[in-house]
Amino acid sequence: MKTRISVFLSLFIAFTYGQNIDNSLLHGLNFRSIGPAGMSGRVTAIDVVQSNTAIIYAGTSAGSLWKSSNAGTTFEPIFENQKTASVGDVAIYQKNPNIVYLGTGEGNPRNSQNFGYGMYKSLDGGKTWKHLGLEKTKSIHRVIVHPDNPDVVYVGAIGTAYGTSEHRGLYKSVDGGASWDKILYTNTSTGVADMVMDPSNPNKIMVAMWEYRRWPWFMNSGGPGSAIHVTSDGGATWQKLG
């Protein structure tokens, strides 16, 4: 593989130097910086305070968590000096919007994916944060807070793209993140791609499990672990839908 790449680069350089370039064609061009291939500017998560929609939280792939209090006119970074700057999901407890849960590690398994350091929680609208563990999950794609109980939280970990991990799956806390139980797990290559809660029945949750693996030169998508699962009792039992 390395030999083929070296031969290609040698031929490309030789071909390039063999051309006569008219420099006058470049005089009208204005160059501008676009960053490192534009890979780090992705917004990965958004949540809004329903009782005051001017308050917006926006998480990014590698630029941390931002907050706006004026409907998006300006944003301020509120997750500085932490062990990670990669956000997977953010979830507000709407009955007390000062309570915010943050899952770190981008859940989109791109070749430029950034990893996180587990779960965090704020009790003052993002002014201060407490680490809640789950750092071995690497990438958390979805976070859902029970609409009537801020201590009940569901966390969907898609996991690292570049290897297998037993820390993938769906986690649940009933004590505000002080402890976690894994309530849905398939295998070391399958993580939570998405999940939704029935707004009329918080005990009913549907979870999309996705088996995947990325290498620098290839990505495998799908496998026997991929399926939709549903629970009607808050994760105590599950039914596989296919």
Rosetta silent file (secondary structure, phi, psi, omega in degrees, C-alpha in Angstrom):
SEQUENCE: MKTRISVFLSLFIAFTYGQNIDNSLLHGLNFRSIGPAGMSGRVTAIDVVQSNTAIIYAGTSAGSLWKSSNAGTTFEPIFENQKTASVGDVAIYQKNPNIVYLGTGEGNPRNSQNFGYGMYKSLDGGKTWKHLGLEKTKSIHRVIVHPDNPDVVYVGAIGTAYGTSEHRGLYKSVDGGASWDKILYTNTSTGVADMVMDPSNPNKIMVAMWEYRRWPWFMNSGGPGSAIHVTSDGGATWQKLG
SCORE:     score description
SCORE:     0.000 S_00000001
   1 L     0.000  -47.577  179.521    0.000    0.000    0.000 S_00000001
   2 H   -62.253  -37.092  179.947    2.778    2.428    0.973 S_00000001
   3 H   -64.047  -43.846 -179.717    4.649    1.543   -2.234 S_00000001
   4 H   -63.045  -40.590  179.133    1.615    2.333   -4.416 S_00000001
   5 H   -64.452  -42.369 -179.914    1.101    5.677   -2.661 S_00000001
   6 H   -62.749  -41.981  178.598    4.776    6.601   -3.101 S_00000001
   7 H   -63.520  -42.996 -179.991    4.651    5.753   -6.809 S_00000001
   8 H   -61.148  -46.213 -179.144    1.464    7.801   -7.256 S_00000001
   9 H   -64.112  -38.616  178.898    2.954   10.839   -5.512 S_00000001
  10 H   -63.248  -45.458  178.906    6.136   10.601   -7.552 S_00000001
  11 H   -65.364  -38.755 -179.256    4.204   10.479  -10.830 S_00000001
  12 H   -64.807  -45.233  179.952    1.903   13.315   -9.706 S_00000001
  13 H   -63.991  -42.824  179.683    4.807   15.579   -8.760 S_00000001
  14 H   -62.683  -41.546  179.331    6.636   14.790  -11.989 S_00000001
  15 H   -64.440  -41.525 -177.877    3.507   15.524  -14.043 S_00000001
  16 H   -65.008  -45.299 -179.023    2.898   18.795  -12.190 S_00000001
  17 H   -68.683  -18.457 -179.669    6.414   20.088  -12.652 S_00000001
  18 L   -82.119   -4.447 -178.120    6.194   19.210  -16.320 S_00000001
  19 L   -93.994  149.987  173.785    3.401   21.721  -16.950 S_00000001
  20 L   -97.291  110.232 -176.710    3.808   25.331  -17.992 S_00000001
  21 L   -97.127  127.752  176.837    1.618   27.392  -15.652 S_00000001
  22 L   -82.963  102.911 -176.267    0.527   30.869  -16.708 S_00000001
  23 H   -63.514  -20.547 -179.969    0.962   32.837  -13.475 S_00000001
  24 H   -65.556  -22.228  178.983   -1.187   35.666  -14.802 S_00000001
  25 H   -69.893  -18.258 -178.008   -4.198   33.415  -14.304 S_00000001
  26 H   -93.598   -9.920 -173.152   -3.631   33.566  -10.547 S_00000001
  27 L   -64.447  -30.536 -176.962   -3.417   37.346  -10.217 S_00000001
  28 L   -88.896    3.082 -177.522   -7.159   37.833   -9.801 S_00000001
  29 L   -91.391  135.707  174.700   -7.559   35.227   -7.082 S_00000001
  30 L  -109.110  119.961 -177.393   -7.989   36.192   -3.439 S_00000001
  31 L   -88.772  143.812  177.640   -6.972   33.473   -1.006 S_00000001
  32 L  -141.417  151.184  179.270   -8.715   32.964    2.327 S_00000001
  33 L   -76.714  132.695  175.506   -8.311   30.503    5.183 S_00000001
  34 L  -115.297   11.971  178.237  -10.977   27.808    5.404 S_00000001
  35 L    79.190 -172.862 -179.821   -9.455   26.017    8.406 S_00000001
  36 L   -74.702   76.078  179.346   -8.366   22.376    8.550 S_00000001
  37 L    64.251   17.035  177.165  -10.560   21.190    5.653 S_00000001
  38 L    64.813   23.679 -172.685  -13.596   22.702    7.368 S_00000001
  39 L   -85.623  -18.878 -169.441  -14.017   19.587    9.525 S_00000001
  40 L  -100.909    8.851 -174.594  -14.315   21.095   12.996 S_00000001
  41 L  -100.509   15.353 -174.181  -17.235   23.469   12.582 S_00000001
  42 L   -76.437  136.781  170.089  -20.121   21.042   12.844 S_00000001
  43 E   -90.302  121.071 -172.731  -23.056   21.714   15.183 S_00000001
  44 E  -105.115  -17.113 -176.004  -23.943   18.341   16.694 S_00000001
  45 E  -155.820  141.156  176.577  -26.666   19.161   19.233 S_00000001
  46 E  -140.005  136.884  168.831  -29.274   21.846   19.947 S_00000001
  47 E  -142.475  149.611 -173.940  -31.807   22.253   22.743 S_00000001
  48 E  -128.568  141.522  174.431  -34.057   25.198   23.576 S_00000001
  49 L   -72.436  117.222 -173.168  -35.802   26.261   26.775 S_00000001
  50 L   -68.337  -30.226  178.940  -39.458   25.809   25.898 S_00000001
  51 L   -82.264  -10.540  177.593  -40.690   28.437   28.355 S_00000001
  52 L  -153.102   86.587 -172.168  -38.198   30.970   26.990 S_00000001
  53 L   -69.915   -1.526  173.469  -37.155   30.148   23.436 S_00000001
  54 L   -74.788  -16.138 -179.871  -34.567   32.924   23.452 S_00000001
  55 L   -95.374  115.796 -174.501  -32.343   30.577   25.493 S_00000001
  56 E  -127.588  135.620  171.407  -30.540   28.170   23.180 S_00000001
  57 E  -110.932  131.809 -179.970  -27.797   25.617   23.833 S_00000001
  58 E  -131.683  123.079  178.218  -25.684   24.512   20.865 S_00000001
  59 E  -103.502  148.060 -176.702  -23.030   21.810   20.991 S_00000001
  60 E  -124.406  165.193 -175.790  -20.298   21.363   18.401 S_00000001
  61 L   -66.249  -36.049 -177.754  -18.051   18.562   17.227 S_00000001
  62 L  -144.714    9.814 -176.954  -14.843   20.123   18.513 S_00000001
  63 L  -115.199   15.895  173.582  -15.774   23.625   19.684 S_00000001
  64 L    74.693 -161.028 -175.775  -17.523   22.787   22.965 S_00000001
  65 E  -107.756  136.703 -178.298  -20.958   23.992   24.173 S_00000001
  66 E  -122.581  153.161 -179.875  -22.378   27.457   23.489 S_00000001
  67 E  -133.420  136.840  173.239  -25.355   29.328   24.952 S_00000001
  68 E  -118.438  138.081  175.653  -27.470   32.157   23.621 S_00000001
  69 L  -113.318    8.347 -178.475  -29.871   34.193   25.745 S_00000001
  70 L  -132.850   42.076  174.855  -31.076   36.414   22.905 S_00000001
  71 L    62.263   29.703  174.757  -32.534   33.960   20.393 S_00000001
  72 L    92.999    3.609  177.313  -29.235   33.314   18.672 S_00000001
  73 L   -64.015  -42.348  174.477  -28.092   36.895   18.101 S_00000001
  74 L  -137.448  154.021  176.855  -24.966   36.132   20.121 S_00000001
  75 L  -128.975  147.268  176.202  -23.508   32.982   21.673 S_00000001
  76 E  -124.724  138.791  176.228  -21.096   32.502   24.565 S_00000001
  77 E   -72.236  134.043 -175.883  -18.967   29.403   25.270 S_00000001
  78 L  -127.340   10.680 -179.253  -20.012   27.816   28.575 S_00000001
  79 L  -131.178   50.558 -176.090  -18.026   24.565   28.719 S_00000001
  80 L   -84.972  157.335  173.650  -14.464   25.869   28.812 S_00000001
  81 L    58.091   36.041  175.451  -11.388   24.261   30.399 S_00000001
  82 L  -102.877  175.920 -178.055  -12.891   20.779   30.475 S_00000001
  83 L   -76.813   -8.983  177.917  -11.266   17.481   29.506 S_00000001
  84 L  -145.876  154.428  174.658  -13.086   17.483   26.178 S_00000001
  85 L  -119.948   12.610 -177.096  -14.457   20.025   23.717 S_00000001
  86 L  -104.132  126.945 -176.911  -16.563   17.545   21.753 S_00000001
  87 E  -111.361  132.514  175.324  -20.336   17.498   22.303 S_00000001
  88 E   -98.777  -43.670  179.037  -22.642   14.638   21.373 S_00000001
  89 E  -160.474  154.665  177.089  -25.953   15.831   22.832 S_00000001
  90 E  -133.079  137.882 -176.832  -27.432   18.348   25.272 S_00000001
  91 E  -138.134  127.468  179.900  -30.725   17.943   27.147 S_00000001
  92 E   -98.480  137.611  169.399  -32.612   20.481   29.279 S_00000001
  93 L   -83.122  106.793 -166.674  -35.008   19.520   32.050 S_00000001
  94 L   -67.504  -25.369  179.396  -37.831   21.768   30.911 S_00000001
  95 L   -77.463  -15.241  171.191  -39.617   22.095   34.282 S_00000001
  96 L  -147.541   87.101 -171.675  -36.426   23.597   35.713 S_00000001
  97 L   -63.946   -7.037  174.267  -34.272   24.823   32.793 S_00000001
  98 L   -71.583  -18.576  178.816  -31.296   25.408   35.060 S_00000001
  99 L   -89.449  116.167 -177.146  -30.795   21.626   35.023 S_00000001
 100 E  -131.654  131.144  174.642  -28.867   20.665   31.894 S_00000001
 101 E  -105.455  139.935 -177.954  -27.298   17.318   30.982 S_00000001
 102 E  -128.878  120.495  173.349  -24.422   17.153   28.510 S_00000001
 103 E   -99.162  127.269 -174.678  -23.218   14.035   26.707 S_00000001
 104 E  -103.600  159.762 -176.736  -19.749   14.434   25.252 S_00000001
 105 L    93.935  110.658 -177.650  -18.080   12.879   22.235 S_00000001
 106 L   -54.813  134.102 -178.659  -19.511   13.478   18.785 S_00000001
 107 L   -89.792   -4.314  177.504  -21.929   10.743   17.786 S_00000001
 108 L   -87.973  111.512 -172.420  -21.403   11.098   14.041 S_00000001
 109 L   -78.581   60.270  176.444  -18.749    8.478   13.178 S_00000001
 110 L   -76.645  170.660  175.372  -16.910   10.532   10.585 S_00000001
 111 L   -70.783  -14.610  177.703  -13.241   10.112    9.813 S_00000001
 112 L  -109.181   23.722 -179.119  -12.741   13.379   11.733 S_00000001
 113 L   -61.663  140.642  177.054  -14.841   12.334   14.738 S_00000001
 114 L  -110.017  140.387 -176.897  -13.773   13.707   18.117 S_00000001
 115 L   -92.915  159.234 -177.676  -14.108   11.697   21.323 S_00000001
 116 L  -114.323 -162.605 -178.175  -15.528   12.854   24.646 S_00000001
 117 L  -137.580   41.002  173.177  -15.226   12.169   28.353 S_00000001
 118 L    88.731 -149.422 -173.933  -18.658   10.940   29.383 S_00000001
 119 E  -103.336  147.790  175.587  -21.572   12.796   30.977 S_00000001
 120 E  -133.932  159.937 -179.165  -21.773   16.195   32.659 S_00000001
 121 E  -142.774  139.223  174.556  -24.525   18.039   34.530 S_00000001
 122 E  -120.677  140.532  176.612  -25.207   21.674   35.346 S_00000001
 123 L  -109.647    3.301 -177.249  -27.627   22.947   37.994 S_00000001
 124 L  -133.287   37.281  175.817  -27.195   26.627   37.158 S_00000001
 125 L    68.419   27.130  175.737  -27.846   26.898   33.453 S_00000001
 126 L    97.101    4.313  178.728  -24.319   26.069   32.361 S_00000001
 127 L   -71.992  -40.596  177.579  -22.314   28.281   34.717 S_00000001
 128 L  -133.177  156.250 -175.829  -20.726   25.278   36.432 S_00000001
 129 L  -134.459  146.977  175.180  -20.502   21.601   35.515 S_00000001
 130 E  -121.802  132.901  178.760  -20.105   18.306   37.359 S_00000001
 131 E   -78.054  135.285 -175.228  -18.688   15.188   35.735 S_00000001
 132 L  -114.173   12.307  179.694  -21.000   12.164   36.023 S_00000001
 133 L    90.105 -159.456 -176.614  -18.811    9.364   34.682 S_00000001
 134 L    62.911   25.815 -178.442  -19.307    7.185   31.569 S_00000001
 135 H   -65.444  -23.951 -178.943  -16.007    8.463   30.185 S_00000001
 136 H   -76.473   -7.797  177.697  -15.232    5.070   28.623 S_00000001
 137 H   -69.506  -26.225  178.605  -18.202    5.393   26.262 S_00000001
 138 L    71.885  -51.600 -176.668  -16.120    7.825   24.131 S_00000001
 139 L  -136.839  118.683  178.928  -19.103    9.044   22.063 S_00000001
 140 E  -108.842  119.284 -172.778  -22.605    9.794   23.385 S_00000001
 141 E   -95.653  -29.442 -178.058  -25.149   10.366   20.639 S_00000001
 142 E  -142.456  141.424  174.953  -28.417   10.891   22.548 S_00000001
 143 E  -133.571  128.624  177.832  -29.499   12.093   26.006 S_00000001
 144 E  -129.190  129.656  176.902  -33.126   12.116   27.197 S_00000001
 145 E  -102.521  136.108  176.571  -34.346   13.433   30.557 S_00000001
 146 L   -57.332  131.366 -174.191  -37.619   12.182   32.029 S_00000001
 147 L   -66.386  -17.769 -177.723  -40.106   15.066   31.614 S_00000001
 148 L  -116.386   -4.229 -176.647  -41.353   14.811   35.220 S_00000001
 149 L  -145.365  105.009 -175.928  -38.238   13.660   37.090 S_00000001
 150 L   -68.166  -11.092  179.357  -34.837   15.288   36.483 S_00000001
 151 L   -84.635  -13.170  179.998  -33.055   12.411   38.215 S_00000001
 152 L   -98.441  115.125 -174.466  -34.129    9.893   35.556 S_00000001
 153 E  -134.322  138.168  175.260  -31.847   10.138   32.534 S_00000001
 154 E  -112.363  132.822 -177.216  -31.277    7.913   29.500 S_00000001
 155 E  -127.700  120.474  178.510  -27.926    8.058   27.695 S_00000001
 156 E   -99.762  114.674 -178.699  -27.294    6.427   24.326 S_00000001
 157 E  -101.405  118.394  176.331  -23.625    5.663   23.666 S_00000001
 158 L   -83.745  -26.130  173.728  -22.665    4.935   20.075 S_00000001
 159 L    85.247  177.254 -178.112  -19.057    4.368   21.119 S_00000001
 160 L   -67.769  140.460 -178.724  -15.718    4.668   19.400 S_00000001
 161 L   -79.946  -27.228 -169.742  -15.704    4.351   15.621 S_00000001
 162 L  -101.691   33.241  177.360  -12.208    2.887   15.324 S_00000001
 163 L   172.014  174.260  177.108  -12.531   -0.231   17.435 S_00000001
 164 L   -88.721  156.579 -179.567  -14.747   -2.495   19.481 S_00000001
 165 L  -159.525  135.407  176.514  -15.926   -1.570   22.966 S_00000001
 166 L   -81.596   -0.740 -177.385  -18.073   -3.135   25.663 S_00000001
 167 L   -95.486    9.594  173.233  -19.051    0.357   26.815 S_00000001
 168 L   -76.363  170.202  173.349  -21.549    0.939   24.000 S_00000001
 169 E   116.285 -170.246 -177.499  -25.303    0.740   24.552 S_00000001
 170 E  -104.007  128.520  179.512  -28.079    2.457   26.484 S_00000001
 171 E  -113.182  151.862  177.946  -27.526    3.621   30.060 S_00000001
 172 E  -135.584  138.736  172.812  -30.050    4.785   32.644 S_00000001
 173 E  -122.422  140.699  176.219  -29.682    6.741   35.875 S_00000001
 174 L  -116.921    8.898 -179.616  -32.401    7.188   38.496 S_00000001
 175 L  -130.842   36.224  175.447  -30.303    9.329   40.846 S_00000001
 176 L    70.901   21.382  178.163  -29.347   12.288   38.691 S_00000001
 177 L    95.870    3.284  177.460  -26.238   10.686   37.234 S_00000001
 178 L   -67.492  -30.937  177.015  -24.645    9.534   40.490 S_00000001
 179 L  -146.078  159.460 -176.547  -24.781    5.961   39.170 S_00000001
 180 L  -134.781  143.329  171.723  -25.593    4.261   35.872 S_00000001
 181 E  -119.807  134.771  174.533  -27.068    0.945   34.767 S_00000001
 182 E   -83.380  118.414 -173.143  -26.643   -0.414   31.257 S_00000001
 183 E  -110.577   -6.749  175.560  -30.163   -1.430   30.217 S_00000001
 184 E  -151.267  124.084 -177.243  -29.666   -2.277   26.528 S_00000001
 185 L  -151.562  139.652 -179.572  -26.595   -3.846   24.933 S_00000001
 186 L  -112.562  -63.791  177.470  -26.035   -5.959   21.819 S_00000001
 187 L  -160.196  179.951 -173.180  -22.324   -6.471   21.153 S_00000001
 188 L   -73.243   -7.362  179.814  -18.990   -4.662   21.149 S_00000001
 189 L  -111.035    4.227 -174.366  -19.559   -3.235   17.659 S_00000001
 190 E  -119.948  127.127  179.103  -23.128   -1.948   18.140 S_00000001
 191 E  -127.953 -178.862 -179.179  -24.111    1.362   19.700 S_00000001
 192 E   -84.702  114.569  177.916  -27.106    3.660   20.010 S_00000001
 193 E   -86.374  -30.627  178.841  -27.668    5.566   16.776 S_00000001
 194 E  -168.131  160.063  173.420  -30.856    7.284   17.952 S_00000001
 195 E  -158.466  150.537  178.848  -33.667    7.061   20.480 S_00000001
 196 E  -136.960  150.664  177.711  -36.995    8.756   21.155 S_00000001
 197 E  -111.262  137.169  176.555  -39.366    8.871   24.125 S_00000001
 198 E   -65.356  118.575 -177.098  -43.137    8.772   23.766 S_00000001
 199 L   -64.241  -20.107  179.149  -44.273   12.254   24.909 S_00000001
 200 L   -96.797   -7.361 -179.403  -47.478   10.785   26.339 S_00000001
 201 E  -151.497   92.222 -175.773  -45.741    7.869   28.099 S_00000001
 202 E   -62.137  -14.160  177.790  -42.173    8.458   29.365 S_00000001
 203 E   -81.650  -11.585  179.970  -41.752    4.744   30.067 S_00000001
 204 E   -98.916  118.606 -176.590  -42.030    3.958   26.354 S_00000001
 205 E  -134.335  135.596  174.452  -38.756    4.429   24.497 S_00000001
 206 E  -110.124  133.644 -175.937  -37.662    3.344   21.027 S_00000001
 207 E  -127.186  130.854  173.751  -33.963    2.825   20.385 S_00000001
 208 E   -97.545  114.929  176.629  -32.143    2.341   17.092 S_00000001
 209 E   -97.200  136.482 -173.839  -29.071    0.144   17.558 S_00000001
 210 E  -131.293  124.336  174.606  -26.437    0.312   14.817 S_00000001
 211 E   -93.326  127.875 -177.762  -23.523   -2.025   14.198 S_00000001
 212 E  -158.308  165.665  176.101  -20.622   -0.311   12.482 S_00000001
 213 E  -160.365  133.723  178.940  -16.836   -0.058   12.355 S_00000001
 214 E  -113.946  140.212  168.751  -14.532    2.469   10.742 S_00000001
 215 E  -119.070  165.741  179.092  -10.969    2.049    9.507 S_00000001
 216 L   -58.410  -26.586 -174.851   -8.813    4.806    7.993 S_00000001
 217 L  -111.628   -3.077 -173.151   -9.511    3.393    4.523 S_00000001
 218 E  -161.957  152.897  174.090  -12.997    1.861    4.894 S_00000001
 219 E  -131.942  129.195  175.768  -16.236    1.937    6.890 S_00000001
 220 E   -99.192  123.857 -178.006  -18.535   -1.013    7.527 S_00000001
 221 E  -119.884  121.104  179.133  -22.157   -0.003    8.146 S_00000001
 222 L    99.254  158.485 -179.700  -24.742   -2.480    9.406 S_00000001
 223 L   166.666 -176.407 -175.937  -24.638   -5.994   10.783 S_00000001
 224 L   -63.226  -20.378  179.408  -26.524   -8.483   12.949 S_00000001
 225 L   -80.034  -14.882 -177.530  -26.515   -6.079   15.898 S_00000001
 226 L   -74.347  129.164 -179.366  -28.484   -3.408   14.032 S_00000001
 227 E  -174.944  165.606  172.123  -32.166   -3.298   15.026 S_00000001
 228 E  -100.065  131.516  178.130  -34.988   -1.252   16.536 S_00000001
 229 E  -122.550  145.933  179.248  -35.827   -2.004   20.177 S_00000001
 230 E  -133.851  141.416  174.215  -38.789   -0.739   22.212 S_00000001
 231 E  -126.071  146.779  176.184  -39.561   -0.740   25.926 S_00000001
 232 L  -117.753    7.070 -178.602  -42.815    0.137   27.685 S_00000001
 233 L  -132.346   35.867  175.713  -41.502   -0.109   31.237 S_00000001
 234 L    69.729   22.547  175.937  -38.591    2.311   31.318 S_00000001
 235 L    99.057    2.205  178.477  -36.028   -0.199   30.099 S_00000001
 236 L   -68.028  -39.360  176.483  -36.792   -3.135   32.396 S_00000001
 237 L  -135.081  155.661 -176.857  -37.753   -5.281   29.392 S_00000001
 238 L  -134.147  150.024  172.783  -37.264   -4.862   25.649 S_00000001
 239 E  -121.119  127.690  177.401  -38.867   -6.060   22.444 S_00000001
 240 E   -85.301  122.447 -176.551  -36.828   -6.297   19.256 S_00000001
 241 L   -92.984  -18.353 -179.405  -38.855   -5.007   16.310 S_00000001
 242 L   130.981    0.000    0.000  -36.396   -5.852   13.541 S_00000001
